[in-house]
Amino acid sequence: MTAEGKMYTQEVLLDREVIAKRVVELGKEISVDYRGKKPLLVGILKGSFIFMADLVRHISVPLACDFLRLSSYHHDRSTGVVRMDFDMTQPVTGKDVLLVEDIVDTGNTLRYLLQHMDAKKPASLSVCSFLYKEVGSGVKEKIDYLGFTVPNRYVIGYGLDSEGLYRSLPHVGALKE
Ligand code: IMP
Ligand code: MG
């Protein structure tokens, strides 16, 4: 049942083995690119927490983690207005910042984030997103490390929620009513 009580069935888009393999690859890629550096990974809550936890364990360079929390979705729809629920606590000036997102959809959140972080004057700023939704938002080129592209459907699992639920699913699925 969904939070509204509707029945749903779920279609698995990415199973846990496929995800695990891709996360290892991303970790290796990031480790090579950041050789000799100590990046600061900034996870965007809440959606990125599972991806971030898996990803950092496959990065071999020393790194620091921080988090900030944004929201723009209400009842599974983007409101278009990005709100900062809480910001990071440590300064990023002079640091090699890697933003870690769960999914880029309309790109509103990413555009906001890049502006917000740029203003803090990091030494470098890159983006790692677990998923990218094929909606033609024009921000795909801003993603330096991408896990998977998904079709234009509402997806859940591996950190992604629907009305606060299903973040704990080990796979990525799409809801069908
Ligand atoms: P955007 O601002 O439209 O790019 O959406 C960014 C944020 O909305 C993501 O970081 C997610 O937290 C959330 N979001 C977008 N699409 C989905 C989805 O299909 N499932 C779950 N969350 C989503
Ligand atoms: Mg998010």
Short mmCIF file of C-alpha atoms and ligand atoms in Angstrom, two decimals:
data_model
loop_
_atom_site.label_atom_id
_atom_site.label_comp_id
_atom_site.label_asym_id
_atom_site.label_seq_id
_atom_site.Cartn_x
_atom_site.Cartn_y
_atom_site.Cartn_z
CA MET A 1 0.00 0.00 0.00
CA THR A 2 1.19 3.57 -0.55
CA ALA A 3 1.00 6.15 2.21
CA GLU A 4 -2.36 7.23 0.77
CA GLY A 5 -3.63 3.68 1.03
CA LYS A 6 -3.57 2.91 -2.69
CA MET A 7 -2.45 -0.54 -3.78
CA TYR A 8 0.74 -0.67 -5.74
CA THR A 9 2.93 -3.15 -7.45
CA GLN A 10 6.55 -2.55 -7.94
CA GLU A 11 8.80 -3.09 -10.89
CA VAL A 12 12.48 -3.68 -10.14
CA LEU A 13 14.64 -1.44 -12.34
CA LEU A 14 18.04 -2.03 -10.72
CA ASP A 15 18.71 -5.00 -8.50
CA ARG A 16 21.17 -4.96 -5.62
CA GLU A 17 23.95 -6.80 -7.49
CA VAL A 18 23.85 -4.34 -10.39
CA ILE A 19 23.93 -1.41 -7.96
CA ALA A 20 26.80 -2.89 -5.91
CA LYS A 21 28.91 -3.43 -9.04
CA ARG A 22 28.38 0.13 -10.27
CA VAL A 23 29.17 1.63 -6.84
CA VAL A 24 32.52 -0.21 -6.84
CA GLU A 25 33.29 1.25 -10.30
CA LEU A 26 32.36 4.77 -9.20
CA GLY A 27 34.53 4.43 -6.09
CA LYS A 28 37.50 3.38 -8.20
CA GLU A 29 36.98 6.24 -10.65
CA ILE A 30 36.78 8.78 -7.83
CA SER A 31 39.85 7.29 -6.12
CA VAL A 32 41.90 7.72 -9.30
CA ASP A 33 40.69 11.27 -9.97
CA TYR A 34 41.31 12.41 -6.38
CA ARG A 35 44.70 10.74 -5.97
CA GLY A 36 46.87 12.89 -3.68
CA LYS A 37 43.82 14.82 -2.46
CA LYS A 38 41.55 14.56 0.56
CA PRO A 39 38.09 15.29 -0.80
CA LEU A 40 35.15 16.42 1.28
CA LEU A 41 32.09 14.41 0.29
CA VAL A 42 28.86 16.28 0.94
CA GLY A 43 25.81 14.04 0.99
CA ILE A 44 22.44 15.61 0.26
CA LEU A 45 19.94 14.29 2.76
CA LYS A 46 17.92 12.43 3.07
CA GLY A 47 18.00 10.50 -0.19
CA SER A 48 21.76 10.05 -0.52
CA PHE A 49 22.49 8.35 2.79
CA ILE A 50 22.59 4.75 1.57
CA PHE A 51 24.47 5.51 -1.66
CA MET A 52 26.96 7.67 0.25
CA ALA A 53 27.55 4.98 2.89
CA ASP A 54 28.27 2.36 0.21
CA LEU A 55 30.29 4.69 -2.01
CA VAL A 56 32.75 5.97 0.62
CA ARG A 57 33.75 2.39 1.45
CA HIS A 58 35.00 1.98 -2.12
CA ILE A 59 37.06 5.17 -2.22
CA SER A 60 40.69 4.58 -1.30
CA VAL A 61 41.88 8.18 -0.75
CA PRO A 62 41.41 9.74 2.70
CA LEU A 63 38.17 11.68 2.74
CA ALA A 64 35.88 13.65 5.00
CA CYS A 65 32.08 13.51 5.05
CA ASP A 66 29.50 16.15 5.72
CA PHE A 67 25.82 16.48 4.98
CA LEU A 68 23.25 19.08 4.24
CA ARG A 69 19.56 18.70 3.91
CA LEU A 70 17.34 20.08 1.18
CA SER A 71 13.74 19.55 0.30
CA SER A 72 11.69 20.41 -2.74
CA TYR A 73 9.26 17.54 -2.99
CA HIS A 74 5.77 17.40 -1.60
CA HIS A 75 3.59 14.31 -2.14
CA ASP A 76 6.06 12.93 -4.72
CA ARG A 77 5.90 16.08 -6.87
CA SER A 78 8.61 18.69 -7.26
CA THR A 79 7.39 22.04 -5.94
CA GLY A 80 10.11 23.80 -7.92
CA VAL A 81 11.15 25.64 -4.75
CA VAL A 82 14.29 24.28 -3.11
CA ARG A 83 14.46 24.77 0.66
CA MET A 84 17.57 24.42 2.82
CA ASP A 85 16.52 22.50 5.93
CA PHE A 86 20.02 22.50 7.35
CA ASP A 87 23.38 23.53 5.99
CA MET A 88 26.82 22.03 6.58
CA THR A 89 28.75 22.82 9.70
CA GLN A 90 32.35 22.95 8.42
CA PRO A 91 33.78 25.52 6.00
CA VAL A 92 34.59 24.31 2.48
CA THR A 93 36.93 27.11 1.45
CA GLY A 94 39.92 25.58 -0.32
CA LYS A 95 38.53 22.05 -0.16
CA ASP A 96 37.88 19.58 -2.96
CA VAL A 97 34.15 19.16 -2.60
CA LEU A 98 32.26 16.25 -4.12
CA LEU A 99 28.49 16.57 -3.84
CA VAL A 100 26.68 13.25 -3.49
CA GLU A 101 23.07 13.19 -4.70
CA ASP A 102 20.52 10.39 -4.92
CA ILE A 103 18.83 11.49 -8.15
CA VAL A 104 18.77 14.44 -10.52
CA ASP A 105 15.31 14.96 -11.98
CA THR A 106 14.31 18.51 -13.01
CA GLY A 107 17.77 19.71 -12.02
CA ASN A 108 16.39 22.48 -9.78
CA THR A 109 18.08 21.04 -6.72
CA LEU A 110 21.42 20.60 -8.46
CA ARG A 111 21.42 24.12 -9.89
CA TYR A 112 20.63 25.52 -6.46
CA LEU A 113 23.31 23.39 -4.81
CA LEU A 114 26.04 24.32 -7.26
CA GLN A 115 25.34 28.04 -6.69
CA HIS A 116 25.17 27.57 -2.95
CA MET A 117 28.46 25.64 -2.77
CA ASP A 118 30.28 27.81 -5.28
CA ALA A 119 29.66 30.81 -3.06
CA LYS A 120 31.58 29.04 -0.29
CA LYS A 121 34.70 29.05 -2.52
CA PRO A 122 35.83 25.42 -2.58
CA ALA A 123 39.10 24.55 -4.39
CA SER A 124 37.06 22.31 -6.70
CA LEU A 125 33.44 21.29 -6.95
CA SER A 126 32.20 18.08 -8.57
CA VAL A 127 28.99 16.11 -8.55
CA CYS A 128 28.30 12.42 -8.07
CA SER A 129 24.70 11.34 -8.54
CA PHE A 130 23.44 7.81 -8.10
CA LEU A 131 20.65 8.33 -10.65
CA TYR A 132 19.73 10.68 -13.45
CA LYS A 133 16.18 10.82 -14.72
CA GLU A 134 15.85 11.20 -18.48
CA VAL A 135 13.63 14.29 -18.61
CA GLY A 136 15.77 16.63 -20.67
CA SER A 137 16.56 19.00 -17.79
CA GLY A 138 19.81 20.00 -19.47
CA VAL A 139 21.93 19.42 -16.38
CA LYS A 140 23.35 16.00 -17.24
CA GLU A 141 26.71 17.52 -18.19
CA LYS A 142 27.02 18.92 -14.67
CA ILE A 143 27.19 15.38 -13.27
CA ASP A 144 30.81 14.20 -13.13
CA TYR A 145 30.10 10.71 -11.76
CA LEU A 146 26.80 9.04 -12.61
CA GLY A 147 25.54 5.68 -11.42
CA PHE A 148 22.61 5.04 -13.75
CA THR A 149 20.13 6.76 -16.03
CA VAL A 150 16.52 5.84 -15.27
CA PRO A 151 13.34 6.38 -17.30
CA ASN A 152 10.99 9.22 -16.44
CA ARG A 153 9.13 7.41 -13.66
CA TYR A 154 8.91 7.81 -9.92
CA VAL A 155 11.56 5.56 -8.41
CA ILE A 156 12.05 4.27 -4.89
CA GLY A 157 14.54 2.29 -2.87
CA TYR A 158 18.28 2.47 -2.08
CA GLY A 159 17.63 5.73 -0.20
CA LEU A 160 14.87 7.10 -2.41
CA ASP A 161 11.44 7.48 -0.86
CA SER A 162 7.81 7.85 -1.67
CA GLU A 163 6.13 9.92 1.05
CA GLY A 164 8.93 8.99 3.41
CA LEU A 165 8.75 5.22 2.84
CA TYR A 166 10.75 2.58 0.93
CA ARG A 167 14.20 4.12 1.43
CA SER A 168 15.32 0.82 2.95
CA LEU A 169 14.69 -1.31 -0.16
CA PRO A 170 17.98 -2.82 -1.39
CA HIS A 171 17.02 -2.35 -5.05
CA VAL A 172 15.63 0.53 -7.11
CA GLY A 173 12.04 0.06 -8.20
CA ALA A 174 9.32 2.02 -9.93
CA LEU A 175 5.87 2.26 -8.42
CA LYS A 176 2.89 1.18 -10.53
CA GLU A 177 -0.58 1.84 -9.25
P1 IMP B 1 15.05 17.79 -8.88
O1 IMP B 1 15.28 19.09 -8.13
O2 IMP B 1 13.76 17.77 -9.63
O3 IMP B 1 16.24 17.44 -9.78
O4 IMP B 1 14.87 16.64 -7.84
C1 IMP B 1 15.84 16.39 -6.93
C2 IMP B 1 15.37 15.68 -5.68
O5 IMP B 1 14.00 15.25 -5.72
C3 IMP B 1 16.18 14.43 -5.55
O6 IMP B 1 17.38 14.71 -4.88
C4 IMP B 1 15.25 13.51 -4.80
O7 IMP B 1 15.41 13.71 -3.42
C5 IMP B 1 13.87 13.93 -5.25
N1 IMP B 1 13.38 13.06 -6.35
C6 IMP B 1 13.30 13.36 -7.67
N2 IMP B 1 12.80 12.35 -8.39
C7 IMP B 1 12.57 11.36 -7.51
C8 IMP B 1 12.09 9.99 -7.66
O8 IMP B 1 11.74 9.49 -8.73
N3 IMP B 1 12.01 9.26 -6.51
C9 IMP B 1 12.36 9.76 -5.29
N4 IMP B 1 12.84 11.01 -5.12
C10 IMP B 1 12.95 11.80 -6.22
MG MG B 2 17.71 14.50 -2.93
#
